């Protein structure tokens, strides 16, 4: 054919014939059935839409008036129908993945076959078939790899220098120069002088061998780790490496040796299991275990291990799986012989098994369309006016066997006007292509269809045959389709009609004659109109079969088909659009059967509380809906248009939590239609109520003895919250009055427990400020005062009530806890020296003042006068501000105090008052006296009045000259023998252990300048040397 020249094009090659030879071949083309063979070369893995070759350009054919169709080659190829350009597709051509290129002999090209038919649309002749081959050229897209990342070699320690040890081969799925090209050995300093690498050519393979270049001593070094690198010859090259671990072994002198380096055998396909294929044999000159040999496969493909079995002891290879030559014609593998010595040696031999064909495959007949003739379900439709020798099918006959078993003869059976004509002169005996073409003109009126049976017989012994058939349908000529008078018709039709009413009527005509002009009308409605309409096949009158409902669908589109009676039938179509007119036949409908809305309380009036949605399936005025509130009491209104419900009042959940009413919807139809729905408004709680303390009251108290056990509940705080949900969940905490950490309260229970041992300094009244908070946002809280009186008894009830009154008048930020005098007594020793020094200084000043005064008032008297009667009430209440000012300025007597308001009637501001002890003077020359508040609860004993009425002695007036008058005033009162107390006043008392109505809290560091140190420090002196037996000393600090 002359030299081949490559055509330009990126990433591809086209094989073109010389122009002179091409013209000669075109002139000598005998008929349209001539087959031209084309060969292209293209690298693998080309991107989609890469041009491989152009059949029209390469063969000088015009690019108009011809149809190019790909017959064989999908899914890897596609052909442009006008130009014959062949392109790649989305399915990439992977040379290593092509079934045709797997298990092929190395060096053979990878061929992808294709077929393209060319049909002359102008002359309408038989198509031309082009057979082509694409040589898929390898690219370097695979990296060579060793079978294992770690390769182990065992070498005896007395191995001679220069000895070679084979290294397992690396494999590369690529071929040619892209395959394995070179090996490289990389060794560390300890092995660099001992080992080298030699690559030998063995049966077209590069066999890496390890060379021993030095003396090995296992006792000195028993293993070496080397790196062997393999690289292919691609551009750019690809490489990988593996760890080569050399183990030094003891001596095993002789390696096994096969009787011949290569074993060849033939194996008939379909051989039974256990059939002997060949036996390999190796000999070893050693003795004993060193001469015993084990045979194993060496780097054999998986298919070899699946089909063949190697006896480990005898080297006999037998069949263990079904062998099919059509799947695999040659088995190539290596057998490794290894002795059983302590340091085993091995040898390798090549085995080639050729699978011999048996006539086990009958010929296959493939019938497919060609050119413009398409096949469907084994049938081809041919017009009756086709010319003689028109190809109606392409028949391909093949046999998977080989040789005589694949030589196939193919004929058409029966008396039919069709014959086979060979379509390719280049086909082999095992694969032939034929055109099935007509031999005489076809006449539809005589024979409408043919069944063509094709028989193929091979030349095996015995021969095998197969048949296939094709049904050819002869088609009558009918070249005019029906035409409608109007291709589109629109009609209006009212809903709620009676079934059977006429909707519209359509007409069509056909220019043909005879049966080809006889028309039949039919409907192809859209899915929504299926079964609703019917048409008369003869007249084209369309009727409705049922009552229409515009609310379900307001229009229907019908496709009317008019088909003639030709074969194949031609048809025309028209569209009829039916618009359904509305009637007021639907009530308004609320989207829900009932509405429940939730709103927060305290919302301002005219706030939206919810929204309802109402629909009406009708249209226009029939669907215009008005909303109103039924049973309207003015609490709610509704907005038409939006459906928003507004409240006319502000909600209070505690007064009313639920509102229920009805909404009415009326449409604008004639007559109007209406609907009702119930609405429920649930008022959600807002945290607008603070917790309410139910127990204990702020004026109650409880006795707590020092013997109280740790963890014992000493009081219980309970509270309520009229809110709901989380707004009513309460937590308890001690907010003040617990400076010593004596007490702890349960955050959820409100139980107050004792947490520390009671000490002497803890004796006295403790006022705990308990904060009760809810969990609302923002939270609200209430405050409770819990009074715990730490003492042995409740004997001195007057003292306790005085402390409770003081607690109620003391601000909450001041702690009241225990005995404040206890802490002060610790400080007295520290200031004793300063006090003594101060007293001495004051005494000197007083002495000097007395001397001066004595000189000026020689006859003045000083000191205590026995028998002088007090004119003032020792325990008179403190006068008001104006009275006090008047007494200081004018020396008038204070007014009598107003009646004391009971403690139970005190308002909350009483908690912020403080208990005051006042020093009063009746006259400028009188000594100061102590006045205690007398606002005791009703029924409490008036000790002051009692003491005044029973004491025969006047109160002692402290003169300014007294050393103790500057900081402390002492008041002495006579007590009757029955009221004589021993102790400090806070350790003995009488009374019941019940809650009273007072609270108390103290914290010594927070006391103001004038407060009770230890409220009543009662003591009974030793038998007195003076007549004031049984007196009480009350200490008050300024």
Short mmCIF file of N, CA, C and O in Angstrom, two decimals, residues 105-155:
data_model
loop_
_atom_site.label_atom_id
_atom_site.label_comp_id
_atom_site.label_asym_id
_atom_site.label_seq_id
_atom_site.Cartn_x
_atom_site.Cartn_y
_atom_site.Cartn_z
N UNK A 105 0.77 -11.04 24.52
CA UNK A 105 2.21 -11.30 24.51
C UNK A 105 2.95 -9.97 24.54
O UNK A 105 2.61 -9.04 23.81
N UNK A 106 3.95 -9.84 25.40
CA UNK A 106 4.70 -8.58 25.46
C UNK A 106 5.28 -8.23 24.10
O UNK A 106 5.77 -9.06 23.35
N UNK A 107 5.21 -6.96 23.76
CA UNK A 107 5.70 -6.47 22.49
C UNK A 107 4.63 -6.33 21.44
O UNK A 107 4.82 -5.60 20.46
N UNK A 108 3.51 -7.05 21.58
CA UNK A 108 2.43 -6.93 20.62
C UNK A 108 1.68 -5.62 20.86
O UNK A 108 1.49 -5.20 22.00
N UNK A 109 1.22 -4.95 19.79
CA UNK A 109 0.50 -3.69 19.97
C UNK A 109 -0.89 -3.94 20.56
O UNK A 109 -1.50 -4.99 20.38
N UNK A 110 -1.39 -2.90 21.26
CA UNK A 110 -2.74 -2.93 21.83
C UNK A 110 -3.68 -2.32 20.80
O UNK A 110 -3.55 -1.15 20.45
N UNK A 111 -4.64 -3.14 20.29
CA UNK A 111 -5.50 -2.72 19.20
C UNK A 111 -6.94 -2.59 19.70
O UNK A 111 -7.46 -3.50 20.35
N UNK A 112 -7.58 -1.44 19.38
CA UNK A 112 -9.00 -1.22 19.62
C UNK A 112 -9.67 -1.13 18.27
O UNK A 112 -9.39 -0.22 17.48
N UNK A 113 -10.56 -2.08 17.97
CA UNK A 113 -11.19 -2.12 16.66
C UNK A 113 -12.46 -1.28 16.65
O UNK A 113 -13.14 -1.14 17.68
N UNK A 114 -12.78 -0.71 15.44
CA UNK A 114 -14.00 0.04 15.27
C UNK A 114 -14.50 -0.15 13.85
O UNK A 114 -13.75 -0.55 12.95
N UNK A 115 -15.79 0.12 13.65
CA UNK A 115 -16.42 0.06 12.33
C UNK A 115 -17.30 1.28 12.15
O UNK A 115 -18.02 1.68 13.08
N UNK A 116 -17.23 1.88 10.95
CA UNK A 116 -18.02 3.05 10.61
C UNK A 116 -18.68 2.78 9.26
O UNK A 116 -18.02 2.37 8.31
N UNK A 117 -19.99 3.02 9.20
CA UNK A 117 -20.71 2.89 7.93
C UNK A 117 -20.90 4.29 7.32
O UNK A 117 -21.13 5.26 8.04
N UNK A 118 -20.79 4.36 5.97
CA UNK A 118 -20.95 5.62 5.24
C UNK A 118 -22.09 5.42 4.25
O UNK A 118 -22.03 4.54 3.38
N UNK A 119 -23.12 6.24 4.40
CA UNK A 119 -24.30 6.13 3.53
C UNK A 119 -24.40 7.39 2.69
O UNK A 119 -24.37 8.51 3.22
N UNK A 120 -24.55 7.19 1.37
CA UNK A 120 -24.72 8.32 0.45
C UNK A 120 -26.19 8.71 0.46
O UNK A 120 -27.06 7.99 -0.03
N UNK A 121 -26.46 9.87 1.07
CA UNK A 121 -27.85 10.31 1.20
C UNK A 121 -28.42 10.82 -0.11
O UNK A 121 -29.65 10.88 -0.26
N UNK A 122 -27.58 11.18 -1.06
CA UNK A 122 -28.07 11.70 -2.34
C UNK A 122 -28.53 10.56 -3.24
O UNK A 122 -29.63 10.55 -3.79
N UNK A 123 -27.67 9.57 -3.42
CA UNK A 123 -27.99 8.45 -4.30
C UNK A 123 -28.78 7.37 -3.58
O UNK A 123 -29.30 6.46 -4.21
N UNK A 124 -28.83 7.45 -2.23
CA UNK A 124 -29.57 6.47 -1.43
C UNK A 124 -29.12 5.05 -1.75
O UNK A 124 -29.92 4.13 -1.90
N UNK A 125 -27.81 4.89 -1.89
CA UNK A 125 -27.28 3.57 -2.20
C UNK A 125 -26.95 2.79 -0.94
O UNK A 125 -27.21 3.23 0.18
N UNK A 126 -26.42 1.59 -1.16
CA UNK A 126 -26.03 0.77 -0.02
C UNK A 126 -24.86 1.42 0.71
O UNK A 126 -24.02 2.09 0.10
N UNK A 127 -24.79 1.27 2.00
CA UNK A 127 -23.72 1.92 2.77
C UNK A 127 -22.37 1.26 2.53
O UNK A 127 -22.27 0.11 2.12
N UNK A 128 -21.34 2.00 2.75
CA UNK A 128 -19.96 1.51 2.72
C UNK A 128 -19.51 1.31 4.16
O UNK A 128 -19.79 2.12 5.02
N UNK A 129 -18.84 0.21 4.39
CA UNK A 129 -18.38 -0.12 5.73
C UNK A 129 -16.87 0.06 5.80
O UNK A 129 -16.14 -0.46 4.97
N UNK A 130 -16.42 0.81 6.77
CA UNK A 130 -15.00 1.02 7.00
C UNK A 130 -14.64 0.33 8.30
O UNK A 130 -15.20 0.62 9.35
N UNK A 131 -13.71 -0.61 8.19
CA UNK A 131 -13.17 -1.27 9.38
C UNK A 131 -11.87 -0.57 9.76
O UNK A 131 -11.04 -0.27 8.90
N UNK A 132 -11.72 -0.31 10.98
CA UNK A 132 -10.53 0.39 11.42
C UNK A 132 -9.98 -0.18 12.72
O UNK A 132 -10.65 -0.89 13.46
N UNK A 133 -8.74 0.13 12.93
CA UNK A 133 -8.06 -0.26 14.16
C UNK A 133 -7.36 0.97 14.73
O UNK A 133 -6.80 1.78 13.99
N UNK A 134 -7.43 1.08 16.03
CA UNK A 134 -6.71 2.14 16.74
C UNK A 134 -5.67 1.48 17.61
O UNK A 134 -6.00 0.68 18.51
N UNK A 135 -4.42 1.77 17.29
CA UNK A 135 -3.34 1.26 18.11
C UNK A 135 -3.20 2.19 19.32
O UNK A 135 -2.80 3.35 19.19
N UNK A 136 -3.57 1.66 20.46
CA UNK A 136 -3.51 2.46 21.69
C UNK A 136 -2.07 2.43 22.18
O UNK A 136 -1.56 1.38 22.59
N UNK A 137 -1.44 3.56 22.10
CA UNK A 137 -0.04 3.66 22.49
C UNK A 137 0.07 3.91 24.00
O UNK A 137 -0.72 4.65 24.58
N UNK A 138 1.02 3.27 24.54
CA UNK A 138 1.21 3.35 25.99
C UNK A 138 1.81 4.69 26.37
O UNK A 138 2.68 5.22 25.67
N UNK A 139 1.33 5.25 27.47
CA UNK A 139 1.96 6.41 28.10
C UNK A 139 2.41 5.99 29.49
O UNK A 139 1.91 5.00 30.05
N UNK A 140 3.29 6.74 30.01
CA UNK A 140 3.87 6.37 31.31
C UNK A 140 2.94 6.84 32.42
O UNK A 140 3.18 7.84 33.09
N UNK A 141 1.85 6.08 32.64
CA UNK A 141 0.89 6.44 33.67
C UNK A 141 0.87 5.44 34.82
O UNK A 141 -0.03 5.49 35.65
N UNK A 142 1.83 4.53 34.86
CA UNK A 142 1.91 3.56 35.95
C UNK A 142 3.33 3.54 36.49
O UNK A 142 4.30 3.57 35.73
N UNK A 143 3.44 3.45 37.77
CA UNK A 143 4.74 3.43 38.45
C UNK A 143 5.17 1.99 38.66
O UNK A 143 4.36 1.16 39.11
N UNK A 144 6.43 1.66 38.35
CA UNK A 144 6.90 0.29 38.64
C UNK A 144 6.93 0.06 40.14
O UNK A 144 7.28 0.97 40.92
N UNK A 145 6.58 -1.14 40.55
CA UNK A 145 6.50 -1.47 41.97
C UNK A 145 7.01 -2.88 42.20
O UNK A 145 6.86 -3.77 41.33
N UNK A 146 7.59 -3.08 43.34
CA UNK A 146 7.93 -4.43 43.79
C UNK A 146 6.70 -5.07 44.41
O UNK A 146 5.78 -4.38 44.86
N UNK A 147 6.70 -6.37 44.44
CA UNK A 147 5.55 -7.09 44.98
C UNK A 147 5.37 -6.82 46.46
O UNK A 147 4.25 -6.87 46.96
N UNK A 148 6.44 -6.53 47.17
CA UNK A 148 6.37 -6.28 48.60
C UNK A 148 7.29 -5.11 48.94
O UNK A 148 8.34 -4.95 48.30
N UNK A 149 6.91 -4.29 49.90
CA UNK A 149 7.79 -3.18 50.27
C UNK A 149 9.06 -3.64 50.97
O UNK A 149 10.00 -2.87 51.08
N UNK A 150 9.08 -4.89 51.43
CA UNK A 150 10.27 -5.43 52.09
C UNK A 150 10.64 -6.74 51.37
O UNK A 150 9.82 -7.66 51.28
N UNK A 151 11.85 -6.79 50.84
CA UNK A 151 12.34 -7.98 50.14
C UNK A 151 13.45 -8.59 51.00
O UNK A 151 14.37 -7.88 51.44
N UNK A 152 13.34 -9.88 51.24
CA UNK A 152 14.32 -10.56 52.10
C UNK A 152 15.15 -11.54 51.26
O UNK A 152 14.58 -12.36 50.50
N UNK A 153 16.46 -11.46 51.39
CA UNK A 153 17.39 -12.40 50.75
C UNK A 153 18.23 -13.04 51.84
O UNK A 153 18.71 -12.37 52.76
N UNK A 154 18.41 -14.36 51.74
CA UNK A 154 19.26 -15.09 52.69
C UNK A 154 20.54 -15.49 51.96
O UNK A 154 20.49 -16.18 50.93
N UNK A 155 21.70 -15.09 52.48
CA UNK A 155 23.01 -15.37 51.86
C UNK A 155 23.89 -16.04 52.91
O UNK A 155 24.03 -15.53 54.02
#
